[in-house]
Short mmCIF file of N, CA and C in Angstrom, two decimals:
data_model
loop_
_atom_site.label_atom_id
_atom_site.label_comp_id
_atom_site.label_asym_id
_atom_site.label_seq_id
_atom_site.Cartn_x
_atom_site.Cartn_y
_atom_site.Cartn_z
N MET H 264 172.37 -160.80 1.46
CA MET H 264 172.21 -159.37 1.20
C MET H 264 171.27 -159.16 0.01
N SER H 265 170.33 -158.27 0.19
CA SER H 265 169.40 -157.98 -0.89
C SER H 265 170.04 -157.04 -1.89
N THR H 266 169.71 -157.23 -3.13
CA THR H 266 170.21 -156.35 -4.18
C THR H 266 169.08 -155.48 -4.69
N VAL H 267 169.46 -154.43 -5.37
CA VAL H 267 168.46 -153.57 -5.98
C VAL H 267 167.62 -154.40 -6.95
N LYS H 268 168.25 -155.30 -7.69
CA LYS H 268 167.52 -156.14 -8.64
C LYS H 268 166.43 -156.94 -7.93
N LYS H 269 166.74 -157.48 -6.77
CA LYS H 269 165.74 -158.25 -6.02
C LYS H 269 164.61 -157.35 -5.53
N PHE H 270 164.94 -156.14 -5.09
CA PHE H 270 163.91 -155.19 -4.67
C PHE H 270 163.00 -154.84 -5.84
N VAL H 271 163.58 -154.64 -7.02
CA VAL H 271 162.79 -154.33 -8.21
C VAL H 271 161.84 -155.49 -8.52
N GLU H 272 162.38 -156.71 -8.53
CA GLU H 272 161.56 -157.88 -8.85
C GLU H 272 160.44 -158.08 -7.84
N GLU H 273 160.76 -157.97 -6.56
CA GLU H 273 159.76 -158.20 -5.53
C GLU H 273 158.70 -157.10 -5.50
N SER H 274 159.12 -155.86 -5.62
CA SER H 274 158.16 -154.76 -5.63
C SER H 274 157.19 -154.88 -6.80
N HIS H 275 157.72 -155.23 -7.95
CA HIS H 275 156.85 -155.36 -9.13
C HIS H 275 155.94 -156.59 -9.01
N ARG H 276 156.46 -157.69 -8.48
CA ARG H 276 155.65 -158.89 -8.30
C ARG H 276 154.46 -158.61 -7.38
N ILE H 277 154.71 -157.91 -6.28
CA ILE H 277 153.64 -157.58 -5.33
C ILE H 277 152.61 -156.65 -5.98
N ALA H 278 153.08 -155.63 -6.67
CA ALA H 278 152.16 -154.68 -7.32
C ALA H 278 151.28 -155.40 -8.34
N LYS H 279 151.87 -156.28 -9.12
CA LYS H 279 151.08 -157.05 -10.10
C LYS H 279 150.06 -157.93 -9.39
N ALA H 280 150.48 -158.59 -8.33
CA ALA H 280 149.57 -159.48 -7.59
C ALA H 280 148.41 -158.71 -6.98
N LYS H 281 148.63 -157.45 -6.62
CA LYS H 281 147.59 -156.62 -6.01
C LYS H 281 146.71 -155.93 -7.05
N GLY H 282 146.98 -156.17 -8.34
CA GLY H 282 146.14 -155.61 -9.39
C GLY H 282 146.56 -154.25 -9.91
N TRP H 283 147.67 -153.73 -9.42
CA TRP H 283 148.11 -152.39 -9.82
C TRP H 283 148.35 -152.30 -11.32
N TRP H 284 148.77 -153.40 -11.94
CA TRP H 284 149.11 -153.39 -13.36
C TRP H 284 148.05 -154.08 -14.22
N ASP H 285 146.81 -154.14 -13.73
CA ASP H 285 145.74 -154.77 -14.50
C ASP H 285 145.37 -153.95 -15.74
N TRP H 286 145.79 -152.70 -15.81
CA TRP H 286 145.60 -151.87 -16.99
C TRP H 286 146.86 -151.06 -17.21
N ARG H 287 147.01 -150.53 -18.40
CA ARG H 287 148.20 -149.77 -18.80
C ARG H 287 148.29 -148.51 -17.96
N ARG H 288 149.47 -148.26 -17.44
CA ARG H 288 149.70 -147.07 -16.61
C ARG H 288 150.47 -146.02 -17.40
N ASN H 289 150.12 -144.76 -17.17
CA ASN H 289 150.77 -143.62 -17.81
C ASN H 289 152.07 -143.30 -17.07
N ASP H 290 153.18 -143.20 -17.81
CA ASP H 290 154.47 -142.95 -17.17
C ASP H 290 154.49 -141.64 -16.38
N GLY H 291 153.87 -140.62 -16.90
CA GLY H 291 153.84 -139.34 -16.19
C GLY H 291 153.14 -139.46 -14.85
N GLU H 292 152.02 -140.18 -14.84
CA GLU H 292 151.29 -140.41 -13.59
C GLU H 292 152.16 -141.17 -12.60
N LEU H 293 152.88 -142.16 -13.09
CA LEU H 293 153.73 -142.97 -12.21
C LEU H 293 154.86 -142.15 -11.60
N ILE H 294 155.45 -141.28 -12.41
CA ILE H 294 156.50 -140.39 -11.89
C ILE H 294 155.90 -139.44 -10.86
N ALA H 295 154.71 -138.93 -11.13
CA ALA H 295 154.05 -138.03 -10.18
C ALA H 295 153.78 -138.75 -8.85
N LEU H 296 153.43 -140.02 -8.91
CA LEU H 296 153.20 -140.77 -7.67
C LEU H 296 154.50 -140.95 -6.88
N MET H 297 155.61 -141.14 -7.59
CA MET H 297 156.91 -141.19 -6.91
C MET H 297 157.16 -139.87 -6.19
N HIS H 298 156.91 -138.80 -6.91
CA HIS H 298 157.11 -137.46 -6.35
C HIS H 298 156.21 -137.23 -5.15
N SER H 299 154.98 -137.73 -5.21
CA SER H 299 154.06 -137.52 -4.09
C SER H 299 154.57 -138.19 -2.81
N GLU H 300 155.25 -139.32 -2.96
CA GLU H 300 155.82 -139.98 -1.78
C GLU H 300 156.93 -139.11 -1.17
N LEU H 301 157.72 -138.45 -2.00
CA LEU H 301 158.74 -137.53 -1.49
C LEU H 301 158.09 -136.34 -0.80
N SER H 302 156.98 -135.87 -1.36
CA SER H 302 156.25 -134.78 -0.72
C SER H 302 155.72 -135.20 0.64
N GLU H 303 155.27 -136.44 0.75
CA GLU H 303 154.81 -136.95 2.03
C GLU H 303 155.95 -137.03 3.04
N ALA H 304 157.14 -137.38 2.57
CA ALA H 304 158.32 -137.40 3.45
C ALA H 304 158.64 -135.99 3.94
N LEU H 305 158.56 -135.02 3.04
CA LEU H 305 158.81 -133.63 3.43
C LEU H 305 157.77 -133.15 4.44
N GLU H 306 156.53 -133.50 4.21
CA GLU H 306 155.45 -133.14 5.14
C GLU H 306 155.72 -133.75 6.52
N ALA H 307 156.14 -135.00 6.54
CA ALA H 307 156.45 -135.66 7.81
C ALA H 307 157.59 -134.93 8.52
N MET H 308 158.60 -134.51 7.77
CA MET H 308 159.70 -133.75 8.38
C MET H 308 159.21 -132.43 8.95
N ARG H 309 158.38 -131.74 8.20
CA ARG H 309 157.85 -130.46 8.67
C ARG H 309 157.00 -130.62 9.92
N ASN H 310 156.38 -131.79 10.06
CA ASN H 310 155.56 -132.07 11.23
C ASN H 310 156.35 -132.72 12.36
N HIS H 311 157.65 -132.72 12.19
CA HIS H 311 158.55 -133.26 13.21
C HIS H 311 158.24 -134.72 13.53
N ALA H 312 157.95 -135.48 12.47
CA ALA H 312 157.67 -136.91 12.65
C ALA H 312 158.95 -137.63 13.09
N ARG H 313 158.74 -138.81 13.62
CA ARG H 313 159.89 -139.64 13.99
C ARG H 313 160.64 -140.06 12.73
N LYS H 314 161.93 -140.34 12.90
CA LYS H 314 162.74 -140.75 11.76
C LYS H 314 162.15 -141.96 11.05
N GLU H 315 161.56 -142.87 11.81
CA GLU H 315 160.98 -144.08 11.23
C GLU H 315 159.81 -143.75 10.30
N GLU H 316 159.04 -142.74 10.66
CA GLU H 316 157.91 -142.33 9.81
C GLU H 316 158.40 -141.70 8.52
N ILE H 317 159.44 -140.89 8.63
CA ILE H 317 160.03 -140.27 7.44
C ILE H 317 160.63 -141.35 6.54
N ALA H 318 161.35 -142.28 7.16
CA ALA H 318 161.95 -143.38 6.40
C ALA H 318 160.89 -144.21 5.68
N GLU H 319 159.73 -144.38 6.31
CA GLU H 319 158.66 -145.14 5.66
C GLU H 319 158.19 -144.45 4.39
N GLU H 320 158.08 -143.13 4.43
CA GLU H 320 157.68 -142.40 3.22
C GLU H 320 158.74 -142.50 2.14
N LEU H 321 160.00 -142.44 2.54
CA LEU H 321 161.08 -142.59 1.57
C LEU H 321 161.08 -144.00 0.99
N ALA H 322 160.79 -144.98 1.83
CA ALA H 322 160.69 -146.37 1.35
C ALA H 322 159.56 -146.49 0.33
N ASP H 323 158.43 -145.81 0.58
CA ASP H 323 157.33 -145.83 -0.39
C ASP H 323 157.79 -145.32 -1.75
N CYS H 324 158.60 -144.27 -1.75
CA CYS H 324 159.12 -143.73 -3.00
C CYS H 324 160.02 -144.76 -3.69
N CYS H 325 160.90 -145.37 -2.93
CA CYS H 325 161.78 -146.39 -3.51
C CYS H 325 160.97 -147.53 -4.10
N ILE H 326 159.95 -147.98 -3.39
CA ILE H 326 159.13 -149.09 -3.87
C ILE H 326 158.42 -148.71 -5.17
N ARG H 327 157.93 -147.48 -5.25
CA ARG H 327 157.31 -147.04 -6.51
C ARG H 327 158.34 -147.03 -7.65
N ILE H 328 159.55 -146.58 -7.35
CA ILE H 328 160.61 -146.58 -8.36
C ILE H 328 160.96 -148.00 -8.77
N PHE H 329 161.12 -148.89 -7.79
CA PHE H 329 161.43 -150.29 -8.08
C PHE H 329 160.34 -150.91 -8.96
N ASP H 330 159.09 -150.70 -8.59
CA ASP H 330 157.98 -151.26 -9.34
C ASP H 330 157.97 -150.73 -10.77
N PHE H 331 158.15 -149.44 -10.93
CA PHE H 331 158.19 -148.82 -12.25
C PHE H 331 159.28 -149.45 -13.12
N CYS H 332 160.46 -149.60 -12.54
CA CYS H 332 161.58 -150.19 -13.28
C CYS H 332 161.29 -151.64 -13.65
N GLY H 333 160.64 -152.36 -12.74
CA GLY H 333 160.26 -153.73 -13.05
C GLY H 333 159.26 -153.81 -14.19
N ALA H 334 158.29 -152.91 -14.17
CA ALA H 334 157.26 -152.90 -15.20
C ALA H 334 157.82 -152.50 -16.56
N ARG H 335 158.81 -151.64 -16.55
CA ARG H 335 159.36 -151.12 -17.81
C ARG H 335 160.65 -151.83 -18.24
N GLY H 336 161.05 -152.86 -17.49
CA GLY H 336 162.23 -153.64 -17.86
C GLY H 336 163.53 -152.87 -17.75
N MET H 337 163.60 -151.96 -16.81
CA MET H 337 164.81 -151.15 -16.61
C MET H 337 165.74 -151.83 -15.61
N ASN H 338 167.03 -151.79 -15.91
CA ASN H 338 168.03 -152.37 -15.01
C ASN H 338 168.51 -151.27 -14.06
N LEU H 339 167.77 -151.07 -13.00
CA LEU H 339 168.07 -150.00 -12.05
C LEU H 339 169.39 -150.26 -11.33
N GLN H 340 169.65 -151.51 -11.00
CA GLN H 340 170.89 -151.83 -10.29
C GLN H 340 172.11 -151.42 -11.12
N LYS H 341 172.10 -151.75 -12.40
CA LYS H 341 173.20 -151.36 -13.29
C LYS H 341 173.29 -149.84 -13.40
N ALA H 342 172.14 -149.19 -13.53
CA ALA H 342 172.13 -147.73 -13.67
C ALA H 342 172.71 -147.06 -12.42
N ILE H 343 172.39 -147.59 -11.24
CA ILE H 343 172.92 -147.02 -10.00
C ILE H 343 174.44 -147.19 -9.95
N LYS H 344 174.92 -148.38 -10.28
CA LYS H 344 176.36 -148.63 -10.27
C LYS H 344 177.09 -147.69 -11.23
N GLU H 345 176.53 -147.52 -12.43
CA GLU H 345 177.15 -146.64 -13.43
C GLU H 345 177.12 -145.19 -12.98
N LYS H 346 176.03 -144.77 -12.36
CA LYS H 346 175.92 -143.39 -11.89
C LYS H 346 176.91 -143.11 -10.76
N ILE H 347 177.10 -144.08 -9.88
CA ILE H 347 178.07 -143.90 -8.80
C ILE H 347 179.47 -143.74 -9.38
N LYS H 348 179.80 -144.52 -10.40
CA LYS H 348 181.10 -144.38 -11.07
C LYS H 348 181.27 -142.97 -11.64
N LYS H 349 180.23 -142.48 -12.31
CA LYS H 349 180.27 -141.12 -12.86
C LYS H 349 180.47 -140.09 -11.75
N ASN H 350 179.74 -140.26 -10.65
CA ASN H 350 179.83 -139.29 -9.56
C ASN H 350 181.22 -139.26 -8.96
N ARG H 351 181.91 -140.40 -8.92
CA ARG H 351 183.29 -140.43 -8.40
C ARG H 351 184.23 -139.57 -9.21
N LEU H 352 183.94 -139.42 -10.50
CA LEU H 352 184.81 -138.66 -11.40
C LEU H 352 184.52 -137.17 -11.41
N ARG H 353 183.45 -136.78 -10.79
CA ARG H 353 183.08 -135.35 -10.79
C ARG H 353 184.01 -134.56 -9.85
N PRO H 354 184.25 -133.31 -10.23
CA PRO H 354 185.11 -132.48 -9.34
C PRO H 354 184.42 -132.15 -8.04
#
């Protein structure tokens, strides 16, 4: 079973290998790129795309998030687990 940690490591490794991190990236720009993938998913939904096409756009967003967390040394897996615990306690 793949873990979020493995997805973060692999996404960042691929992005580095492809030259994405050859220069310093602006965090705001990176967040905007994550958002653009969600916008593409919304566009696909509005165009009545197949579920697989919508899922691909959502996967693009996840990969951008994973890569960002890998580049910035964030423990996304731990953060997700902690957030789920918090959500369980909400009314």
